[in-house]
Coordinates of C-alpha atoms and ligand atoms in Angstrom, one line a residue:
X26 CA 36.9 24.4 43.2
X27 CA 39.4 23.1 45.5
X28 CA 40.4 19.7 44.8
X29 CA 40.0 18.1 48.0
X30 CA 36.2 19.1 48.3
X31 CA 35.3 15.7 47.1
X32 CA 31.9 15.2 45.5
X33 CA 28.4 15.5 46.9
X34 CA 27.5 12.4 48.9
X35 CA 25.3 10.0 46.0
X36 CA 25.4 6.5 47.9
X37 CA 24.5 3.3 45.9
X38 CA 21.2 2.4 46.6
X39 CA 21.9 -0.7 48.3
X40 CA 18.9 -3.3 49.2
X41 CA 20.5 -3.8 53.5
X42 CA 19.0 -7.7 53.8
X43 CA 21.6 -8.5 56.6
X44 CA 20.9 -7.9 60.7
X45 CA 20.8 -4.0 60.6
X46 CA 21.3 -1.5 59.8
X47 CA 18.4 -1.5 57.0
X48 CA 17.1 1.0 54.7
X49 CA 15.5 3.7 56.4
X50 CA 11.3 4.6 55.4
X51 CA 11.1 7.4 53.1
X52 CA 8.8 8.8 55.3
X53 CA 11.2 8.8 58.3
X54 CA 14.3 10.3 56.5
X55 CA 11.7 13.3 54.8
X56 CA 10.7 13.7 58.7
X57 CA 14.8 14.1 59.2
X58 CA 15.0 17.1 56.6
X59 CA 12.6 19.3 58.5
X60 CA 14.1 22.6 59.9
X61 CA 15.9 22.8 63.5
X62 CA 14.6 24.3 66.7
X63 CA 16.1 25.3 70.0
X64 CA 16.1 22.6 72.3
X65 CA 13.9 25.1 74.8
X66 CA 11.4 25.6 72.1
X67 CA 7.8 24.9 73.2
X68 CA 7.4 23.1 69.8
X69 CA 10.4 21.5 70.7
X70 CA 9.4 20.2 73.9
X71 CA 5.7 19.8 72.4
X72 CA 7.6 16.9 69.8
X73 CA 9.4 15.8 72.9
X74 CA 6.2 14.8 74.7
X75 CA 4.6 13.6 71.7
X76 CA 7.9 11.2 71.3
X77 CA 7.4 9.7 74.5
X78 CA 3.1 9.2 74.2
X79 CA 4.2 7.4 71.4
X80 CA 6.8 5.1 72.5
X81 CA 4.8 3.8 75.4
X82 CA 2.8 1.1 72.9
X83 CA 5.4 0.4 70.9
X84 CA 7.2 -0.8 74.2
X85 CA 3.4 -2.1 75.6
X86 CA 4.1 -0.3 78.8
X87 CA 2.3 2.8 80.3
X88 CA 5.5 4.3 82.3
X89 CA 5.7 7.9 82.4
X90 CA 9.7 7.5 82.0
X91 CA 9.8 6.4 77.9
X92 CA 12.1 8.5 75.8
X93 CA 14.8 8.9 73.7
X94 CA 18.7 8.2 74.6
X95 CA 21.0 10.5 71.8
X96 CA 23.4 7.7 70.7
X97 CA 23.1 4.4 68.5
X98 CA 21.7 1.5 70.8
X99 CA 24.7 0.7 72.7
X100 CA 24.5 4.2 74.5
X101 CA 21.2 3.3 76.3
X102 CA 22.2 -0.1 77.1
X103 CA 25.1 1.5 78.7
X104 CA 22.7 4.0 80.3
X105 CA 20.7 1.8 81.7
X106 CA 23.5 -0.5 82.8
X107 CA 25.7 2.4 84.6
X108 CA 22.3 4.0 85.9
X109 CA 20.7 1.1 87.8
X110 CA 24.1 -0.5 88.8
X111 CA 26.8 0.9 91.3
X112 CA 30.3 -0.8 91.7
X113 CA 30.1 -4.1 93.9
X114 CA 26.6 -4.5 92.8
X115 CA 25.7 -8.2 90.9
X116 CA 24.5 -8.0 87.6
X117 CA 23.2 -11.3 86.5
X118 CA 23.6 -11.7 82.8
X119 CA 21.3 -14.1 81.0
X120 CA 23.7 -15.1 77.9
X121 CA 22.9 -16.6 74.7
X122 CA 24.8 -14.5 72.3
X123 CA 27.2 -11.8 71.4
X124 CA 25.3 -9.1 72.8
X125 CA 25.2 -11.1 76.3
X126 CA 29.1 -10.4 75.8
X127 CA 28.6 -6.9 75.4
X128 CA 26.1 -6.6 78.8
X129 CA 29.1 -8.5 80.9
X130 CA 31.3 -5.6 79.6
X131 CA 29.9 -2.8 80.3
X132 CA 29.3 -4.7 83.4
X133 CA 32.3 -5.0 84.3
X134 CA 33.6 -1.2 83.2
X135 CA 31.3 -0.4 86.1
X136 CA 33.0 -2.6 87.8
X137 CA 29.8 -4.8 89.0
X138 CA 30.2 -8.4 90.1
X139 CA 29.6 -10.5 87.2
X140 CA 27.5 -13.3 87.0
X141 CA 26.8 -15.2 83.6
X142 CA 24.0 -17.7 83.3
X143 CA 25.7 -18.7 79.4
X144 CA 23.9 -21.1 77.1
X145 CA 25.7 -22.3 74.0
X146 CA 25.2 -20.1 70.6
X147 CA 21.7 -21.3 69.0
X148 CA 19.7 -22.0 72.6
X149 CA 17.8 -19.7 74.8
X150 CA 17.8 -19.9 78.8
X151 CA 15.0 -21.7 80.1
X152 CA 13.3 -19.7 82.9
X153 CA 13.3 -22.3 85.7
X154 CA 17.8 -21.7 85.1
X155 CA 17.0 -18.3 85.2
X156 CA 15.2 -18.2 88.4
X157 CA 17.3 -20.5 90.3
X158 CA 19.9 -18.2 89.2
X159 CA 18.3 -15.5 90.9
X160 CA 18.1 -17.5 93.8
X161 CA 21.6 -18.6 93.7
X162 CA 23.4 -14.7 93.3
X163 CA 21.0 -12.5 94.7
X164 CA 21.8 -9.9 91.6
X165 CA 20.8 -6.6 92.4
X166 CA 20.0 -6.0 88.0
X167 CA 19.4 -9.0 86.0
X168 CA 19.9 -8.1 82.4
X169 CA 19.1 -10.2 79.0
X170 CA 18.7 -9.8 75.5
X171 CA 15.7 -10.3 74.0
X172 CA 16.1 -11.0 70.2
X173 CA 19.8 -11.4 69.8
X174 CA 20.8 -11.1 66.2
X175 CA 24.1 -12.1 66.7
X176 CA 22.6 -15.9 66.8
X177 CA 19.2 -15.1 65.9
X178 CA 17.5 -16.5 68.9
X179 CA 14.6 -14.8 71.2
X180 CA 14.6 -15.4 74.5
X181 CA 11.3 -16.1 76.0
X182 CA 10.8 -13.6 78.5
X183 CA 7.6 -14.2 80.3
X184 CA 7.8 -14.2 83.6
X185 CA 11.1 -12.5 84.2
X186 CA 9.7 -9.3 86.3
X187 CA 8.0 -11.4 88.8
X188 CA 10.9 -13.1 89.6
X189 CA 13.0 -10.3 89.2
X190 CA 10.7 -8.5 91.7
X191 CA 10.1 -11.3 94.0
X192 CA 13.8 -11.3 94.4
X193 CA 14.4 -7.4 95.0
X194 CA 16.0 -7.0 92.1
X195 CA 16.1 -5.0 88.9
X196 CA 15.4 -6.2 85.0
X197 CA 16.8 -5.1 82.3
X198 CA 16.3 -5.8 78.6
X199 CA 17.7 -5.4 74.9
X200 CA 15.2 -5.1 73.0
X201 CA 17.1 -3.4 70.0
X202 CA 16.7 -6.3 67.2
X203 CA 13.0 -6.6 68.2
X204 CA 10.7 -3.6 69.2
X205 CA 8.7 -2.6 66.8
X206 CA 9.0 -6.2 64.8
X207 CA 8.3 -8.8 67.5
X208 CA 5.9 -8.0 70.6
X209 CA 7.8 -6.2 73.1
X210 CA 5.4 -6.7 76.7
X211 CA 7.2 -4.2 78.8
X212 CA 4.5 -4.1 81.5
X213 CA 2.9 -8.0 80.9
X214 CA 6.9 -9.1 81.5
X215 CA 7.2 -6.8 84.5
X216 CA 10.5 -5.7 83.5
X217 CA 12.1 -2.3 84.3
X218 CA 14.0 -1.4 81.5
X219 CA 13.6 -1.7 78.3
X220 CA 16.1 -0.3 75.4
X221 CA 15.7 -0.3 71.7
X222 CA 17.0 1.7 68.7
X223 CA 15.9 3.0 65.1
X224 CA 18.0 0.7 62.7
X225 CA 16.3 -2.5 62.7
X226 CA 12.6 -3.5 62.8
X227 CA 12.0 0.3 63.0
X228 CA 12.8 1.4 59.9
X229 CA 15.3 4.5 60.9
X230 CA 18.7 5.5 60.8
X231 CA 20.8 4.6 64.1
X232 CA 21.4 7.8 66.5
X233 CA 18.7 7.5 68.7
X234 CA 18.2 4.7 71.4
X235 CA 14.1 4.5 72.7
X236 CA 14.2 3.9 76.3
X237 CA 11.1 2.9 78.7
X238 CA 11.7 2.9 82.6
X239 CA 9.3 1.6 85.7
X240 CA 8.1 3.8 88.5
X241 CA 10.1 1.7 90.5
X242 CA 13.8 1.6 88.4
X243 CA 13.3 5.4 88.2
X244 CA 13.0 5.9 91.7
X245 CA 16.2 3.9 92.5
X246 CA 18.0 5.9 90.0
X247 CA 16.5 9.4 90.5
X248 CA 17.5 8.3 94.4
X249 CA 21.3 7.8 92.8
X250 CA 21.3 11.8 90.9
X251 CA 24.0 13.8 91.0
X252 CA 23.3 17.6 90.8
X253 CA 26.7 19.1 88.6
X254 CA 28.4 21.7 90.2
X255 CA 26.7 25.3 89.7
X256 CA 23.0 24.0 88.1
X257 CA 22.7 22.5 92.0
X258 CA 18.7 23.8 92.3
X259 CA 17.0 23.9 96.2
X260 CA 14.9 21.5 95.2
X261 CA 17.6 19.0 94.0
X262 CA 20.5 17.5 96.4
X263 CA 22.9 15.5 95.6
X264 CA 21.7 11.8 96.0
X265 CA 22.5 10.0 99.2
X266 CA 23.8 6.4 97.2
X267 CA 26.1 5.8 95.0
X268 CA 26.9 8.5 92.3
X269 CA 26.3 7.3 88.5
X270 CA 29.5 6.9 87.3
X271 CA 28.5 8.5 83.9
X272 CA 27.7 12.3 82.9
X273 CA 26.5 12.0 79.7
X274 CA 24.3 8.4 80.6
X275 CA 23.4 9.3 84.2
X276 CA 19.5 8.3 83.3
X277 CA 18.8 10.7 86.3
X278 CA 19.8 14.0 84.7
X279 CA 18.1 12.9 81.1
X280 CA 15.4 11.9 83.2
X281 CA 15.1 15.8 85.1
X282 CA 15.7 16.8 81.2
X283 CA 12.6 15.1 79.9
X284 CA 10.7 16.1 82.8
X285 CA 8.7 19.6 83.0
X286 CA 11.4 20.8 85.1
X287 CA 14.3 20.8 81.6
X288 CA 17.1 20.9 83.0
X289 CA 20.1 21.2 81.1
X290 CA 21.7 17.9 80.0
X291 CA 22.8 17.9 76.7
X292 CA 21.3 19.3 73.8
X293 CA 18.7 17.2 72.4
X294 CA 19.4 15.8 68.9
X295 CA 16.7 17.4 66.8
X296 CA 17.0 15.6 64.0
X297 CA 17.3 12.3 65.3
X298 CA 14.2 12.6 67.4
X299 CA 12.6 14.1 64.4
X300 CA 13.2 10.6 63.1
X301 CA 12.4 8.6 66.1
X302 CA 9.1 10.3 66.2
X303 CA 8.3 9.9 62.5
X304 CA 9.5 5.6 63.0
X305 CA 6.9 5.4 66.1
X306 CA 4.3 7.3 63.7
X307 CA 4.8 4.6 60.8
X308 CA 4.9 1.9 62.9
X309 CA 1.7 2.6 65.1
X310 CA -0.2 3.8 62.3
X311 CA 0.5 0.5 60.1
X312 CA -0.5 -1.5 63.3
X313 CA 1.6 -3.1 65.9
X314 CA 0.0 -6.8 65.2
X315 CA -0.3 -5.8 61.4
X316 CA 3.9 -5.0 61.8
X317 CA 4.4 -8.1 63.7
X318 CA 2.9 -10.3 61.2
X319 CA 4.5 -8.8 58.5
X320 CA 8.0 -9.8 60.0
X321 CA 6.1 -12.9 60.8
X322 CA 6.0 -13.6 57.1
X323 CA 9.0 -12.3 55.8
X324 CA 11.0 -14.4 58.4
X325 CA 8.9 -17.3 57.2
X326 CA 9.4 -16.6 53.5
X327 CA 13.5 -16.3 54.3
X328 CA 13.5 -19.4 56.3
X329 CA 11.3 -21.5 53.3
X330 CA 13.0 -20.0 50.5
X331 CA 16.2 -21.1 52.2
X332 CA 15.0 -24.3 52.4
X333 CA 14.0 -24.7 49.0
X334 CA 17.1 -23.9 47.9
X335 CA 19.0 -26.7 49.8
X336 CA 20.0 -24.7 52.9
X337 CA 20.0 -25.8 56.1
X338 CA 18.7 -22.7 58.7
X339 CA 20.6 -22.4 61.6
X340 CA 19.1 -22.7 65.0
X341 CA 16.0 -24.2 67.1
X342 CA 12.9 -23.1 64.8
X343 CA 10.8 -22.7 68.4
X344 CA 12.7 -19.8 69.9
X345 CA 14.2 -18.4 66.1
X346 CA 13.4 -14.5 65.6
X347 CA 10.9 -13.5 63.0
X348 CA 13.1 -10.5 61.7
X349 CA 16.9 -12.1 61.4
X350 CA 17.0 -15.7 59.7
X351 CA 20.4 -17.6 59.9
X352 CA 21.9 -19.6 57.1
X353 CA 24.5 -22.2 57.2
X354 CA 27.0 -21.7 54.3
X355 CA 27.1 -24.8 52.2
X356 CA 30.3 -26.8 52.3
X357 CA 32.7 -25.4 49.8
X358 CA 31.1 -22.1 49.7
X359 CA 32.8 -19.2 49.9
X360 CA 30.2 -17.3 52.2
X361 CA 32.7 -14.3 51.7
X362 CA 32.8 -14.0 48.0
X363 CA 28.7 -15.3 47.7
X364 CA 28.0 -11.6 50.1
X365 CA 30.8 -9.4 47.3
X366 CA 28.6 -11.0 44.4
X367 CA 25.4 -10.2 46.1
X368 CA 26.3 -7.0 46.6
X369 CA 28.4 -6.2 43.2
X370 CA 26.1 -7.8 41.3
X371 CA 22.9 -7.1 43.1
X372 CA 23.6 -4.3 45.2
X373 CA 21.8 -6.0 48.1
X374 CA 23.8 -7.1 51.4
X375 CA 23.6 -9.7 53.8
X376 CA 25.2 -10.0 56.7
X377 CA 27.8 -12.4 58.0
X378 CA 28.2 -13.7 61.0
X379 CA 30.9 -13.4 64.5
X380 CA 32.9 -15.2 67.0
X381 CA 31.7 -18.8 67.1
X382 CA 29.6 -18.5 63.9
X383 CA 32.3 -16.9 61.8
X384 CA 32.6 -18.0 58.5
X385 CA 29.6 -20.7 59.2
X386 CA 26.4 -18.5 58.3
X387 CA 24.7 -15.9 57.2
X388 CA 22.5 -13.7 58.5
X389 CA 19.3 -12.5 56.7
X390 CA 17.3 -9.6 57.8
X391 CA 14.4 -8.8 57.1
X392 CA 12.9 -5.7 59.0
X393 CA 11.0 -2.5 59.2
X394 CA 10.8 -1.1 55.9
X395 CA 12.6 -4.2 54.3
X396 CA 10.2 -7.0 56.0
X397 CA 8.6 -6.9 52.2
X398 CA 7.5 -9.6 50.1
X399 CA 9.0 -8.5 46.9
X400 CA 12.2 -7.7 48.8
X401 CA 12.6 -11.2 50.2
X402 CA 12.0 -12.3 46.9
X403 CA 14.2 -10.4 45.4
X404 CA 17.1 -11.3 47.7
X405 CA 16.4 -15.1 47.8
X406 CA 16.2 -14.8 43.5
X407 CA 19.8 -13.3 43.7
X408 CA 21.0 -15.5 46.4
X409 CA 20.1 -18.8 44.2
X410 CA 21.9 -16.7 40.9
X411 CA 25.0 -16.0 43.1
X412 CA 25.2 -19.8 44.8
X413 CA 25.1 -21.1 41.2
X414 CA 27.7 -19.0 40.3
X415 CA 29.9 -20.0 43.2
X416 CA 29.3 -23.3 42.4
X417 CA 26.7 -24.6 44.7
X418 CA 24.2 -26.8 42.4
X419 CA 20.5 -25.7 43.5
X420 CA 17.4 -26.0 41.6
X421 CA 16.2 -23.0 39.2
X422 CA 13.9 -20.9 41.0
X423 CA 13.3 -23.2 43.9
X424 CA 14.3 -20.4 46.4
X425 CA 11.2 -18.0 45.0
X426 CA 9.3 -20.5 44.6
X427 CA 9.2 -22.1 48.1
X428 CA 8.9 -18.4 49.7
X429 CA 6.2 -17.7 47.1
X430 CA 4.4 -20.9 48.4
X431 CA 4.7 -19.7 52.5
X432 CA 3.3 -15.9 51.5
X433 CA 0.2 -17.7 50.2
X434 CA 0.3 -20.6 52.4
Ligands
PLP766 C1 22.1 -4.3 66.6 C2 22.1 -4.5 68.0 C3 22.7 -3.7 68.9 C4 23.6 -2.6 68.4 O1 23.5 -1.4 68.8 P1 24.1 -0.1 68.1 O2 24.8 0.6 69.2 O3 22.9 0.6 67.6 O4 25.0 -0.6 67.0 C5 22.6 -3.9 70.3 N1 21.9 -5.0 70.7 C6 21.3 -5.8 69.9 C7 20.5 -7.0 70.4 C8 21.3 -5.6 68.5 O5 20.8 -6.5 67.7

């Protein structure tokens, strides 16, 4: 055997408590093992409708245009981003966290007129802001994120298509940290766009982005495609507008791909949407409301156990999300060497925390096929064992106890 082959790969089976990725449902990685198909094959294409029939609840939206995008999260915002948006055009960025940061950047890669409507780290944007925003820029795409685990806030997002609308312009959402763990209203909100991925409340591995677009966004961008040299068909021309500045993420040509037409694009990744399909399977045959509720009480369990232990949980309990809970690190903590002991001694991780909440908390997750009872208690038992450790004088099995209590509260 040569001695570079390395060994055969045996991961430790970790117990992912932080904001995502998480452990993936048996179900969905068995799903992943099944044998390959040509991307042409009518079985192929068969799973490829079935994929989008049943994303359209998970996203609570009827559009015909709900799919998959091959690439972690990030590659369908950016697809939706460099699809509906053509340099010059305002994008309107409602702001509350990290991932705002990351919609003003791919923003400005398009080289769109930037417009940030920024709240500090912990709040949400009040709607009445938002509209007279709108008002204010006339944006042509106004994008927000919905649950944004980077602070662990949700934006309320009622009403945001009507205004959107009323104002001629285009919404777009992140829905990554939420759908399929907090209600995701695509058609109730009225907004165009929505994006999600596989590795947080949906229990997958990342690698394939869900994607859901109105009648109305996909005419605008369909009205944008660009026919590539040599495929050009009769019955497509090149679009009159503005070009989408993107091959791969040109939401046009994966939308003619989807389509009955098939057109080339890439090559759809088989295995990924063998894992997208089996997530939307678990997920709508446990129950959307069932699902919700059981982030509902994991998030409530993390928050009380928290509590019980003498921790203070970051952020404004109204607008927190149900799936990520925050937690301020204790003065004299080491919040570094408390997340090595969890995960040397207990082989579970939590996550830390960036840019203006570095070093300050933690982040807890609790999603898809984690959102469990026995794994929050689990986590909050080791958390207490590890603070103690470290120092930080809390009460014996206060932790359990107090999520214990909210379980059968
Ligand atoms: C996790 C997360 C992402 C990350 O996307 P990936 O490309 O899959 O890493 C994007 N947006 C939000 C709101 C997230 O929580």
């Amino acid at each position: 055997m040569p001695p570079d082959l390395f060994g055969e790969i045996d991961p430790p089976h970790r117990l992912l408590m932080g904001p995502g990725p998480v452990n993936a449902h048996p179900r969905v990685l068995r799903a992943m093992s099944a044998d390959l198909l040509g991307q042409f094959d009518p079985e192929m294409t068969g799973y490829m409708e079935q994929v989008m029939a049943l994303y359209r609840p998970i996203f609570g939206t009827q559009n015909r245009w709900t799919f998959l995008i091959d690439g972690t999260a990030r590659a369908a915002i950016e697809a939706s981003l460099v699809s509906l948006l053509a340099p010059g055009d305002t994008l309107l960025v409602v702001d509350f966290g990290r991932f705002g940061l990351l919609l003003r950047e791919i923003g400005e890669r398009i080289g769109a007129k930037i417009e940030m409507l920024s709240v500090p780290w912990g709040e949400t944007v009040p709607m009445d802001r938002i509209a007279a925003a709108i008002e204010r820029v006339a944006p042509k795409v106004v994008a927000s994120v919905h649950g944004d685990t980077s602070t662990t806030m949700a934006q309320p997002l009622e009403g945001l298509g009507a205004l959107c609308r009323a104002a001629g312009a285009y919404s777009y959402v992140d829905a990554t940290a939420t759908l399929g763990g907090m209600a995701i209203e695509t058609d109730k909100w009225g907004i165009d766009v929505v994006t999600g991925g596989l590795q947080k409340c949906l229990g997958g591995p990342s690698g394939s982005a869900p994607i859901t677009i109105s009648d109305r966004a996909a005419a605008h961008i369909l009205a944008r495609r660009h026919v590539e040299r040599g495929i050009a068909r009769d019955d497509l021309a090149n679009g009159a507008g503005s070009r989408i500045g993107s091959n791969y993420f040109d939401l046009a040509m994966v939308m003619d791909y989807w389509s009955e037409k098939r057109l080339n694009h890439h090559t759809e990744a088989t295995t990924m949407l063998y894992g997208a399909r089996e997530c939307a399977r678990v997920a709508l045959g446990e129950g959307l409301e069932a699902r919700f509720a059981r982030h509902a009480a994991a998030g409530r369990a993390v928050t009380a156990g928290a509590r019980g232990l003498g921790l203070t949980v970051y952020g404004d309990d109204r607008f927190r999300m149900t799936n990520v809970t925050g937690i301020v690190i204790p003065e004299g903590v080491d919040g570094e060497a408390v997340r090595r002991r969890m995960r040397d001694d207990f082989e579970i991780e939590i996550g830390t925390a960036f840019g203006p909440l570095t070093g300050k908390v933690w982040r807890i997750g609790a999603m898809g096929y984690n959102a469990m009872k026995h794994k929050v208690l689990i986590t909050l038992g080791a958390l207490e064992a590890v603070l103690r450790a470290e120092g930080f004088a809390c009460e014996a099995g206060a932790g359990v106890d107090a999520a214990l209590r909210s379980y059968e509260a």
